PDB file of C-alpha atoms in Angstrom:
ATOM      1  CA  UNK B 288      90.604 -70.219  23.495  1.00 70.00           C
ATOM      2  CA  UNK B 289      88.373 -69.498  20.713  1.00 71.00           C
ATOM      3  CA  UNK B 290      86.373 -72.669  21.661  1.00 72.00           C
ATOM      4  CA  UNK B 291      86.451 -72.693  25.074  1.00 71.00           C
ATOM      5  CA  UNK B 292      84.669 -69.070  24.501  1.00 70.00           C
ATOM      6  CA  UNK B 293      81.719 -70.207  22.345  1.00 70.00           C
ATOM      7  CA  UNK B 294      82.762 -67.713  19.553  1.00 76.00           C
ATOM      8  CA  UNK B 295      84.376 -68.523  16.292  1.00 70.00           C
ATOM      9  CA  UNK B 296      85.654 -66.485  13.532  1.00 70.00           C
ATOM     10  CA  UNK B 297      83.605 -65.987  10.893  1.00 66.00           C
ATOM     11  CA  UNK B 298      84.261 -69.253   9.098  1.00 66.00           C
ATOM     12  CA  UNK B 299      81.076 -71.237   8.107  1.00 69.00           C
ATOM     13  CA  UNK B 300      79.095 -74.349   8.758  1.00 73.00           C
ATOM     14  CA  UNK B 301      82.489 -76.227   9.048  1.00 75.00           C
ATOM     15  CA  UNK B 302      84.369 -73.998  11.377  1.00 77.00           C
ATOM     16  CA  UNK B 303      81.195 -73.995  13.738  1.00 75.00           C
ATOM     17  CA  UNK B 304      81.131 -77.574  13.840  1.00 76.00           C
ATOM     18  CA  UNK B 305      84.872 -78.286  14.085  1.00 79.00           C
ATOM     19  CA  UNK B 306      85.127 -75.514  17.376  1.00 77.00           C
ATOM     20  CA  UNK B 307      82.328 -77.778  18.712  1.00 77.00           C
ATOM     21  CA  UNK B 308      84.175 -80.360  18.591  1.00 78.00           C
ATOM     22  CA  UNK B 309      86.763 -78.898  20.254  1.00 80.00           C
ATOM     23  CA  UNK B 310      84.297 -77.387  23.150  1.00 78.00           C
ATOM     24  CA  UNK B 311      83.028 -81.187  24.090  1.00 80.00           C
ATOM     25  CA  UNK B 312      86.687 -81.670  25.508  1.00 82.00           C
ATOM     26  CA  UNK B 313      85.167 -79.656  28.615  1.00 80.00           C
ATOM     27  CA  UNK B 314      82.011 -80.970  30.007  1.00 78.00           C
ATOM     28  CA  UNK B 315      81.079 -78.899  32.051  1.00 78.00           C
ATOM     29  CA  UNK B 316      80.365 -76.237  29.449  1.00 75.00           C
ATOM     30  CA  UNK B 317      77.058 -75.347  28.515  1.00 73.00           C
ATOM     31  CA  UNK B 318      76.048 -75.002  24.923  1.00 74.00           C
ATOM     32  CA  UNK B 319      76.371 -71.346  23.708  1.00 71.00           C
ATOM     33  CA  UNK B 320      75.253 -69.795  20.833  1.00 73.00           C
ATOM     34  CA  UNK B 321      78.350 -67.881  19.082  1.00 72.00           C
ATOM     35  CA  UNK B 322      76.182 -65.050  17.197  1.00 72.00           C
ATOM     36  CA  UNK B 323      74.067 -64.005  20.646  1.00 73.00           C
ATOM     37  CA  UNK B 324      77.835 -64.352  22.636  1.00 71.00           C
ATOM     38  CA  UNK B 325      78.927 -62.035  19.967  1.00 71.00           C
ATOM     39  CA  UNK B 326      76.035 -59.367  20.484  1.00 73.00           C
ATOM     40  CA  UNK B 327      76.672 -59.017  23.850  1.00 74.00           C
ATOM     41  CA  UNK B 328      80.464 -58.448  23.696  1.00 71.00           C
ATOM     42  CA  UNK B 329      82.251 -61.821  24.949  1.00 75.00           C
ATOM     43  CA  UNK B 330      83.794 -62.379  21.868  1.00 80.00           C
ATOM     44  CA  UNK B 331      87.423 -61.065  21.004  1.00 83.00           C
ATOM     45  CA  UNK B 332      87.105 -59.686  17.319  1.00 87.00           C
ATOM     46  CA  UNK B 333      88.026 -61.224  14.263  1.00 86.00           C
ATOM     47  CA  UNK B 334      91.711 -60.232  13.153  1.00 89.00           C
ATOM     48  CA  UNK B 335      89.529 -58.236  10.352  1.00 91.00           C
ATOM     49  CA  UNK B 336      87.405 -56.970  12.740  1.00 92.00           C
ATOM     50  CA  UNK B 337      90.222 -55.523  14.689  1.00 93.00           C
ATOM     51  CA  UNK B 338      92.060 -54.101  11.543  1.00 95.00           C
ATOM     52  CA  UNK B 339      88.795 -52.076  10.689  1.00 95.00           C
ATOM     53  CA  UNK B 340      88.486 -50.297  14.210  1.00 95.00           C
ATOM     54  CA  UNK B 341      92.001 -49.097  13.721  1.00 96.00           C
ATOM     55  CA  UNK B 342      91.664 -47.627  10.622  1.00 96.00           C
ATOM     56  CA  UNK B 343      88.443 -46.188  11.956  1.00 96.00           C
ATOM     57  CA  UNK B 344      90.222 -44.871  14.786  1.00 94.00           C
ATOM     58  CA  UNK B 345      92.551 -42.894  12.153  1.00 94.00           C
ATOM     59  CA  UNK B 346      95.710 -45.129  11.739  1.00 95.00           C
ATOM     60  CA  UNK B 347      96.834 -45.161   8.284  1.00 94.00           C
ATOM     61  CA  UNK B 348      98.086 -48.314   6.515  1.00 92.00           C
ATOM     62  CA  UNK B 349     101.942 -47.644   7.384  1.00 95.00           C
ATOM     63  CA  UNK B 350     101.257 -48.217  11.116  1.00 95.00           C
ATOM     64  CA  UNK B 351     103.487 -50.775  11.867  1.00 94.00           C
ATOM     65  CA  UNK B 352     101.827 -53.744  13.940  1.00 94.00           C
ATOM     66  CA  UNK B 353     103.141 -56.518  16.082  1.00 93.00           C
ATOM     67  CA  UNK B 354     100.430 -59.529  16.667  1.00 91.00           C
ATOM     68  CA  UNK B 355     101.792 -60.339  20.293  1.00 88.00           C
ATOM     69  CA  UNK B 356      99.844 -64.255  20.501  1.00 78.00           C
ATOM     70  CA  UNK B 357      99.989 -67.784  20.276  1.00 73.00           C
ATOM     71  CA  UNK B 358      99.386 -69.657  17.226  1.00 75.00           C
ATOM     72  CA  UNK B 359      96.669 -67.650  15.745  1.00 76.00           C
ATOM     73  CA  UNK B 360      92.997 -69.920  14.709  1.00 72.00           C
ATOM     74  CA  UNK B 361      92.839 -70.136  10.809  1.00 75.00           C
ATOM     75  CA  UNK B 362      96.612 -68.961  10.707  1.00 81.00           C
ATOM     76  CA  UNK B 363      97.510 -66.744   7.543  1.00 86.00           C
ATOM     77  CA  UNK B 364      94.379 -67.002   6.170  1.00 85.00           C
ATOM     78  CA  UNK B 365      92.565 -65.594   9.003  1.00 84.00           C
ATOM     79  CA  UNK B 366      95.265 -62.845   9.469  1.00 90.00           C
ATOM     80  CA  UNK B 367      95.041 -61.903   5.806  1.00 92.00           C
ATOM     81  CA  UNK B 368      92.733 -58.978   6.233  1.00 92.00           C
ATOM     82  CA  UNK B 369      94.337 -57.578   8.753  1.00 94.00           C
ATOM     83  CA  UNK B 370      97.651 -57.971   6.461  1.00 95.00           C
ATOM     84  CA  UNK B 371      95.711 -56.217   3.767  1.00 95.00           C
ATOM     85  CA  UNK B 372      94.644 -53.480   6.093  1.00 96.00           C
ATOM     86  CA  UNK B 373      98.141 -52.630   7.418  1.00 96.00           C
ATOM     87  CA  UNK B 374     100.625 -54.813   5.135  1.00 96.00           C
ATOM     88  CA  UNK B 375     103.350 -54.038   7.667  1.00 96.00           C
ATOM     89  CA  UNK B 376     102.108 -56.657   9.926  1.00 94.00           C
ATOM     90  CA  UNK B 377     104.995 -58.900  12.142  1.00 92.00           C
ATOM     91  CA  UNK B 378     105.210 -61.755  14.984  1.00 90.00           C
ATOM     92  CA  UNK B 379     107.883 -62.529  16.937  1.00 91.00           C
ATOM     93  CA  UNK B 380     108.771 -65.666  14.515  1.00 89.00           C
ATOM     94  CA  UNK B 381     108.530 -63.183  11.568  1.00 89.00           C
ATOM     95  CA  UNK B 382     110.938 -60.862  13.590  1.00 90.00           C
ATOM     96  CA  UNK B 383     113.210 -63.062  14.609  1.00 90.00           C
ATOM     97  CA  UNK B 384     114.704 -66.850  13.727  1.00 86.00           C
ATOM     98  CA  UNK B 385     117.952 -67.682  15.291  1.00 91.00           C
ATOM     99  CA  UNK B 386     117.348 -65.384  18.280  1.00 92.00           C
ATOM    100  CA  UNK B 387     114.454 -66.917  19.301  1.00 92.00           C
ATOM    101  CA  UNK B 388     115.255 -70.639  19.229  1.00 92.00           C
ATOM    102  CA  UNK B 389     115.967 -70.859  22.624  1.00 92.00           C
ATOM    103  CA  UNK B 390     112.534 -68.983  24.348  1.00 92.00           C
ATOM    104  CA  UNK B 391     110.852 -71.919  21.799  1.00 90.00           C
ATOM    105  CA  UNK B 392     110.609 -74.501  24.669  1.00 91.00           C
ATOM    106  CA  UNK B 393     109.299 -71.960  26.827  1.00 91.00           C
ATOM    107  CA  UNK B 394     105.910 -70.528  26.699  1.00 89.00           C
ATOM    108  CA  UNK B 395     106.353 -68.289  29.743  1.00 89.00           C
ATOM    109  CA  UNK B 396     109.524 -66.765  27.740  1.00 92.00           C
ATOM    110  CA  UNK B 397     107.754 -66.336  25.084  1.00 91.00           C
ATOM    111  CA  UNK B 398     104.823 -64.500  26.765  1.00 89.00           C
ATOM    112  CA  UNK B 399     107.336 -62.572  28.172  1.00 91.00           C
ATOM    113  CA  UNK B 400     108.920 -60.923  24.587  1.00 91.00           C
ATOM    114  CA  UNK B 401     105.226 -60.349  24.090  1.00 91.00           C
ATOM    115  CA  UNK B 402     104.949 -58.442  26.947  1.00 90.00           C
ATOM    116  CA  UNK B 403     107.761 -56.739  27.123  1.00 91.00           C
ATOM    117  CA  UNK B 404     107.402 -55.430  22.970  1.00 91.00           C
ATOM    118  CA  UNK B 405     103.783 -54.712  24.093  1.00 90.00           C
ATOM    119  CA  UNK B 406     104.669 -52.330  27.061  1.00 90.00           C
ATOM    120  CA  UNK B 407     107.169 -50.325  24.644  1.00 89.00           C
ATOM    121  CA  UNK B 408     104.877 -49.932  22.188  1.00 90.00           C
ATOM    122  CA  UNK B 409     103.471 -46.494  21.009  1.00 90.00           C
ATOM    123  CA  UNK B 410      99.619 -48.069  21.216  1.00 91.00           C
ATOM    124  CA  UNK B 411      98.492 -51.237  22.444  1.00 91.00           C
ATOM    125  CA  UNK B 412      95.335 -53.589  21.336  1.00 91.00           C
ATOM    126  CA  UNK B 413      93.703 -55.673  23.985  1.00 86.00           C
ATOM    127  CA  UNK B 414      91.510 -58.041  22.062  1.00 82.00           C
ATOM    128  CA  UNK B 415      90.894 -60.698  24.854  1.00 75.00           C
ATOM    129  CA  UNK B 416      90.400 -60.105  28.672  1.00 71.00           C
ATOM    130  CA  UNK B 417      93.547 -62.142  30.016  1.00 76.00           C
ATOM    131  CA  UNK B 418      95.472 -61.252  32.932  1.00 79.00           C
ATOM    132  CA  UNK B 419      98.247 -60.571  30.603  1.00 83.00           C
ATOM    133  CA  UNK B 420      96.160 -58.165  28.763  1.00 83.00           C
ATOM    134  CA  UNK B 421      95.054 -56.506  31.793  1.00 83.00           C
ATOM    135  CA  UNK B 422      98.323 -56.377  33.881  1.00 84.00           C
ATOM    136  CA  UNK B 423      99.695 -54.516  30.934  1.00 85.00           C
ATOM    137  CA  UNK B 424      96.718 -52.210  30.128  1.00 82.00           C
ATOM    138  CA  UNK B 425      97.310 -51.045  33.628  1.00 81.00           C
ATOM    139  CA  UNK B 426     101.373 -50.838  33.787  1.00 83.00           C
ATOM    140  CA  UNK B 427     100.386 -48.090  31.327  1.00 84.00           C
ATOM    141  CA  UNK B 428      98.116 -46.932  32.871  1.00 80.00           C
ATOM    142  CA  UNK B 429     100.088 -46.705  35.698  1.00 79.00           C
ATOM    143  CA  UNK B 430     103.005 -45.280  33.334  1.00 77.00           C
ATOM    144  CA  UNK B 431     101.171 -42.342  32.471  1.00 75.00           C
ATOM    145  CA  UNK B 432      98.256 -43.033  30.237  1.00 74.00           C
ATOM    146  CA  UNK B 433     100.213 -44.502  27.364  1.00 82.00           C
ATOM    147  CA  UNK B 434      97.671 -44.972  24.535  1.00 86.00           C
ATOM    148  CA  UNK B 435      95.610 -47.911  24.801  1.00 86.00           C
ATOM    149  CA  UNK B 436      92.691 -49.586  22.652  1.00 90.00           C
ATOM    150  CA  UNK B 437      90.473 -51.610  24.472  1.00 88.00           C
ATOM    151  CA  UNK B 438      87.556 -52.672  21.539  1.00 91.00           C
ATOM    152  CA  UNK B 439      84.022 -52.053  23.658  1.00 91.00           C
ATOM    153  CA  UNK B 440      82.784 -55.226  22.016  1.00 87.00           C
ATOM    154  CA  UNK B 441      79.291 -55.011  23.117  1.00 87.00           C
ATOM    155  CA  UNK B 442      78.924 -52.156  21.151  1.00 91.00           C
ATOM    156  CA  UNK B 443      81.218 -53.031  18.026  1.00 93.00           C
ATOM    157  CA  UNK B 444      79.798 -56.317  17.546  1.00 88.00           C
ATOM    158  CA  UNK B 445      76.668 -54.900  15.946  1.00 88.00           C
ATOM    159  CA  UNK B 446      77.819 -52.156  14.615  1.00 92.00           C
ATOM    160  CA  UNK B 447      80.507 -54.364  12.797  1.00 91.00           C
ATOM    161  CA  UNK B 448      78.089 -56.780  11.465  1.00 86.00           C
ATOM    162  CA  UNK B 449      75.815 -53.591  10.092  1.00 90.00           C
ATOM    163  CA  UNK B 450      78.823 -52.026   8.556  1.00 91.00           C
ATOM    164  CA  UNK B 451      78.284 -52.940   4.638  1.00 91.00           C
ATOM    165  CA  UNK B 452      74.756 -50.911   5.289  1.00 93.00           C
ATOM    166  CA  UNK B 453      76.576 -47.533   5.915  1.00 95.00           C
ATOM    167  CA  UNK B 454      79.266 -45.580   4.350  1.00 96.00           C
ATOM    168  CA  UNK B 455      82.963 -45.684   5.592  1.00 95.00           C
ATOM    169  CA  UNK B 456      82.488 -42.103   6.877  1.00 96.00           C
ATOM    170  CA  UNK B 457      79.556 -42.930   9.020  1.00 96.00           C
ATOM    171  CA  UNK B 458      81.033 -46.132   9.939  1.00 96.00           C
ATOM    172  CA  UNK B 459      84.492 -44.488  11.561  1.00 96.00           C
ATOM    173  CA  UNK B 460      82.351 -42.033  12.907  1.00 96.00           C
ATOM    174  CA  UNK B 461      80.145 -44.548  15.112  1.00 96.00           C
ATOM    175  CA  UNK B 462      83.583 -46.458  15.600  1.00 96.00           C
ATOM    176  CA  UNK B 463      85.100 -43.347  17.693  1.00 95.00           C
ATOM    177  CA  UNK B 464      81.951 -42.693  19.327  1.00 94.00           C
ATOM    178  CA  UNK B 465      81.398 -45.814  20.803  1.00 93.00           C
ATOM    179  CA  UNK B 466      85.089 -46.205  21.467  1.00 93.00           C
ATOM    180  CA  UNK B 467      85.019 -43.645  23.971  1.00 89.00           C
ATOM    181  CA  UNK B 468      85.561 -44.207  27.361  1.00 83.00           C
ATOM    182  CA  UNK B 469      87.683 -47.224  25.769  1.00 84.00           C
ATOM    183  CA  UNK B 470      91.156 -45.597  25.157  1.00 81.00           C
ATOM    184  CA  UNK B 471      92.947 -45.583  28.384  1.00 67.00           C
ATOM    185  CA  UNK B 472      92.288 -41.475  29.056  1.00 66.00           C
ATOM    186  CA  UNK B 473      92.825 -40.253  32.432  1.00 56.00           C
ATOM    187  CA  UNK B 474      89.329 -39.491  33.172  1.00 55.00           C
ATOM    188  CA  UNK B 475      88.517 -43.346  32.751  1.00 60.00           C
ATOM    189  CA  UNK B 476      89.851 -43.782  35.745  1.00 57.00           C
ATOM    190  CA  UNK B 477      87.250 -44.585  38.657  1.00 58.00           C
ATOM    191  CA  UNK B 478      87.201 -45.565  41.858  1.00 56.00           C
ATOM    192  CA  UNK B 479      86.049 -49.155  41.847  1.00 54.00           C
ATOM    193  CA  UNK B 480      85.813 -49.982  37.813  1.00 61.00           C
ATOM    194  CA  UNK B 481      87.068 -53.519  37.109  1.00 61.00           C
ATOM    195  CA  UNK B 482      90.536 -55.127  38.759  1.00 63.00           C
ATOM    196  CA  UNK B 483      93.226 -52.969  40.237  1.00 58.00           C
ATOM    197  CA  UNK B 484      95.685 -54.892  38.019  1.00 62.00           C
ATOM    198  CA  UNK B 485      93.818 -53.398  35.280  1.00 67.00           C
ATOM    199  CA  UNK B 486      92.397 -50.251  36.678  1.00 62.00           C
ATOM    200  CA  UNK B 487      95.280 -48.884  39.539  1.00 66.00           C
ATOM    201  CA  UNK B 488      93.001 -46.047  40.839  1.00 62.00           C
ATOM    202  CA  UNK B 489      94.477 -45.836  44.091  1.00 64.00           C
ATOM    203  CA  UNK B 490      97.606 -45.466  42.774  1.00 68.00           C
ATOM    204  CA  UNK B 491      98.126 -43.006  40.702  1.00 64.00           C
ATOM    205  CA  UNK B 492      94.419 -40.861  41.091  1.00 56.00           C
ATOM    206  CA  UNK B 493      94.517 -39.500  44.595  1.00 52.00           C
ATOM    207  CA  UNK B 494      93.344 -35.767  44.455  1.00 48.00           C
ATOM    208  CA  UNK B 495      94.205 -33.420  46.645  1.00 45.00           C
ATOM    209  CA  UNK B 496      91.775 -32.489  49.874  1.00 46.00           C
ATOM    210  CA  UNK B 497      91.709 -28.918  48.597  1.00 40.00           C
ATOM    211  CA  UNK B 498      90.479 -29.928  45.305  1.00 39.00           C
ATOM    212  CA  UNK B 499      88.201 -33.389  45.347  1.00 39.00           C
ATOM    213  CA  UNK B 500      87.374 -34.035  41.717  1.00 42.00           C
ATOM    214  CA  UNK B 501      88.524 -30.215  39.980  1.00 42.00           C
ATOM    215  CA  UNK B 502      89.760 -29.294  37.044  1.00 46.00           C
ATOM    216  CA  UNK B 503      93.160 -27.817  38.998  1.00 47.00           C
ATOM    217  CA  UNK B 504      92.876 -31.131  40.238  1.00 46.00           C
ATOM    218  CA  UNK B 505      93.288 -32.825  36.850  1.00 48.00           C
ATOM    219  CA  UNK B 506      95.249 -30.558  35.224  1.00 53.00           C
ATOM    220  CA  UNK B 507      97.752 -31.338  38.295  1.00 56.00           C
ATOM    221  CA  UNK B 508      97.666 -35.385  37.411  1.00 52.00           C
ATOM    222  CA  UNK B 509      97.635 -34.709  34.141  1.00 53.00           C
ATOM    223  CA  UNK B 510     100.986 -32.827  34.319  1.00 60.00           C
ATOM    224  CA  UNK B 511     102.724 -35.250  36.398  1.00 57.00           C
ATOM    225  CA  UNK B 512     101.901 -37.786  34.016  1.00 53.00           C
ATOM    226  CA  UNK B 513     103.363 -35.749  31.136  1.00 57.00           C
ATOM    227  CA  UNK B 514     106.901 -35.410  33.288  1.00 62.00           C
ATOM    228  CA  UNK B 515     106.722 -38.902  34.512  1.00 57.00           C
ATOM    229  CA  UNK B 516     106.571 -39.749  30.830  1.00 55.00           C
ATOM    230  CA  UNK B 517     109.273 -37.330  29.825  1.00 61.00           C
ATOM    231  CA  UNK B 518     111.208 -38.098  32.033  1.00 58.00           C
ATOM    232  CA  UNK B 519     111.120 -41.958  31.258  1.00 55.00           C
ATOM    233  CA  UNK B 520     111.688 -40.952  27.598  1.00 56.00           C
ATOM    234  CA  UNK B 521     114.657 -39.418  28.116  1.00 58.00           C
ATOM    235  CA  UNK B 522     116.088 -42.239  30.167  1.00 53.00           C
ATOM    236  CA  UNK B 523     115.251 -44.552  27.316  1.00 53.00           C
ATOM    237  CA  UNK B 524     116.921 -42.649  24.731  1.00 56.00           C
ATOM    238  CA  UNK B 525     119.827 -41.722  26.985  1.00 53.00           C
ATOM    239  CA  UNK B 526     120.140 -45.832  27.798  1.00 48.00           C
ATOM    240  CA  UNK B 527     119.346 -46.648  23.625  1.00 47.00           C
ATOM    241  CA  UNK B 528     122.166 -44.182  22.690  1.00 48.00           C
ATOM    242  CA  UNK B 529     124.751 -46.242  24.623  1.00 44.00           C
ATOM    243  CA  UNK B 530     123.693 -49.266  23.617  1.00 41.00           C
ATOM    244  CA  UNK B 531     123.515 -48.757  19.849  1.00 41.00           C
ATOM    245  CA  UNK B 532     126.004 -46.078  19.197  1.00 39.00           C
ATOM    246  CA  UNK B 533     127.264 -46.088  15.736  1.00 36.00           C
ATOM    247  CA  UNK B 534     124.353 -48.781  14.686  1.00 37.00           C
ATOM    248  CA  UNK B 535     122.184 -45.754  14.992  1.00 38.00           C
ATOM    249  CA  UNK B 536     121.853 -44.553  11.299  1.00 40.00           C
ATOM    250  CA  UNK B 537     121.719 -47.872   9.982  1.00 38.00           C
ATOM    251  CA  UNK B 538     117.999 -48.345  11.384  1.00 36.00           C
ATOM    252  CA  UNK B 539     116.901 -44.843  10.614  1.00 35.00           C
ATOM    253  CA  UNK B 540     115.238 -45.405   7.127  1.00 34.00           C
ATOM    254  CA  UNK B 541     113.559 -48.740   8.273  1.00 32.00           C
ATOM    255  CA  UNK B 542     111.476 -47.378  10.926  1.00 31.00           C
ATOM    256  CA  UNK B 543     110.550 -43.583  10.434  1.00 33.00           C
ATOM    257  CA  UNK B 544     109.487 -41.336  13.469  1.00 36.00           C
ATOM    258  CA  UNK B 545     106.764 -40.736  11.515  1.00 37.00           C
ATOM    259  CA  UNK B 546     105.234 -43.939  11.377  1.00 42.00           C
ATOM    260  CA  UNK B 547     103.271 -45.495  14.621  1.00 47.00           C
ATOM    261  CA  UNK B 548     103.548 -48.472  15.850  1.00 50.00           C
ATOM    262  CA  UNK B 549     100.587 -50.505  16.996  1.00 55.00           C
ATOM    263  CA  UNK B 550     101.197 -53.965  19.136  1.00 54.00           C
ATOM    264  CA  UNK B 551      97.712 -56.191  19.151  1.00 57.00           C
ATOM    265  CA  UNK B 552      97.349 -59.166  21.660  1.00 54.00           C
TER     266      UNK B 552
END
C-alpha cells in the first residue's frame, strides 16, 4: 500500500529506494515524488505521526489503542513511537493466539474482527481512505455521531514536519484547529460531500419543512441521535450482562471506565 501510494515512512535513502522497488511491480504508475504527495495530503501518517495528533487532540497516555491492519511497513520498529506515546498499544495477534488460528487463512475474517472491534470502539482513527475505512466512518455516522478522527492530512502534513520549530502548546493548538471539520460532528454533514458510504446525508439529515437548516432543527437531530445512542447502549449492556454474568468483576480492574479506548486503522 505504502508503495503503490508514492509515500514512505520516514525511513531514509534506503527505505526510498527499496519502496521503489516495490512501485516498478506496476507499470503503469507514474513516478511520484513522496515529500510533494505528502504536502498535499495523499499520504496516510506515520504511526508517530498519528500518535502525536492524538495526544494533541487531548488523549492521555492510558488511552487504550487497537491498530486494526495488516502487517504494518517497518513492523515494531515503525510502531515504536506510537508504543511510546500510548504504551497500551494491541493487535488482534497481541490480543488473541489460540482464538484466532482459525480467521488466519482468511483475510476477509480477519478484516472482519477489525471491523467489528473498530465499530465498538469509543473513537475511531481513519488513517487511509479505504472502503473499509469509509463504510465504517459512516455506520457511525449513521449510529449517531460516534466520535471519529479523520487526520485532514493536507493540513497536518506541514504542520507536522514544522513541529520541532514550535512549542507543544502551540503545536496542539494548531492540531485542533485544523482538525476541525474532521471529527465526525453533526454539522459536517452536507448534502453532496464525498461517498454516501462515507457521508449518509440522506439518511439520517432530513430537516423538517417548517425548519430548513434551524437551530430547532438541529437541536431536534441532535436529540434523536442522543436516544438512538442510549437506547443502543442500553441494549448492549442489557445483552453483555447475560452473556458474562458472574465473569463481570473479574475484568473490572483491567479496563477502567475511566480510560478511553481508541481503535486506529
Amino acid at each position: 500500500m505504502l508503495a503503490f501510494s508514492g509515500c514512505f515512512f520516514g525511513g531514509g535513502d534506503k527505505e526510498r529506494h527499496k519502496l521503489g522497488e516495490i512501485r516498478k511491480r506496476w507499470e503503469t504508475l507514474p513516478d511520484s515524488d513522496a515529500v510533494a504527495e505528502g504536502r498535499r495530503g495523499k499520504c496516510p501518517l506515520t504511526p508517530h505521526e498519528v500518535g502525536l495528533m492524538l495526544r494533541a487532540l487531548g488523549f492521555q497516555n492510558d488511552t487504550y489503542i487497537y491498530v486494526a491492519s495488516g502487517e504494518i511497513y517497518g513492523g515494531e520498529e515503525t510502531l515504536a513511537p506510537l508504543r511510546h506515546l500510548f504504551p497500551n498499544l494491541y493487535t488482534k495477534e497481541t490480543l488473541a493466539h489460540e482464538e484466532l488460528k482459525p480467521f488466519l487463512p482468511h483475510s476477509s475474517s480477519l478484516a472482519a474482527i477489525d471491523f467489528i472491534v473498530c465499530y465498538e470502539s469509543n473513537a475511531f482513527v481513519t488513517n487511509n481512505n479505504g472502503n473499509m475505512a469509509k463504510i465504517l466512518a459512516g455506520r457511525r455516522r449513521y449510529m449517531g455521531h460516534k466520535r471519529t478522527i479523520r487526520p485532514n492530512a493536507k493540513r497536518l502534513s506541514p504542520l507536522l514536519m514544522e513541529r520541532d520549530q514550535m512549542d507543544w502548546d502551540t503545536f496542539a493548538e494548531k492540531v485542533r484547529e485544523v482538525q476541525r471539520g474532521f471529527m465526525v460532528e453533526p454539522d459536517e454533514m452536507r448534502a453532496g460531500r464525498g461517498e454516501f458510504h462515507e457521508y449518509p446525508y440522506s439518511c439520517i439529515c432530513e430537516k423538517p419543512a417548517s425548519d430548513i437548516g434551524g437551530n430547532e432543527s438541529r437541536d431536534h437531530r441532535f436529540q434523536q441521535f442522543k436516544e438512538n445512542q442510549g437506547s443502543r447502549k442500553r441494549s448492549n449492556e442489557e445483552e453483555k450482562e447475560a452473556v458474562v454474568g458472574a465473569k463481570e468483576d473479574e475484568h473490572e480492574e483491567v479496563f477502567p471506565d475511566q480510560v478511553n479506548y481508541i481503535y486506529v486503522i
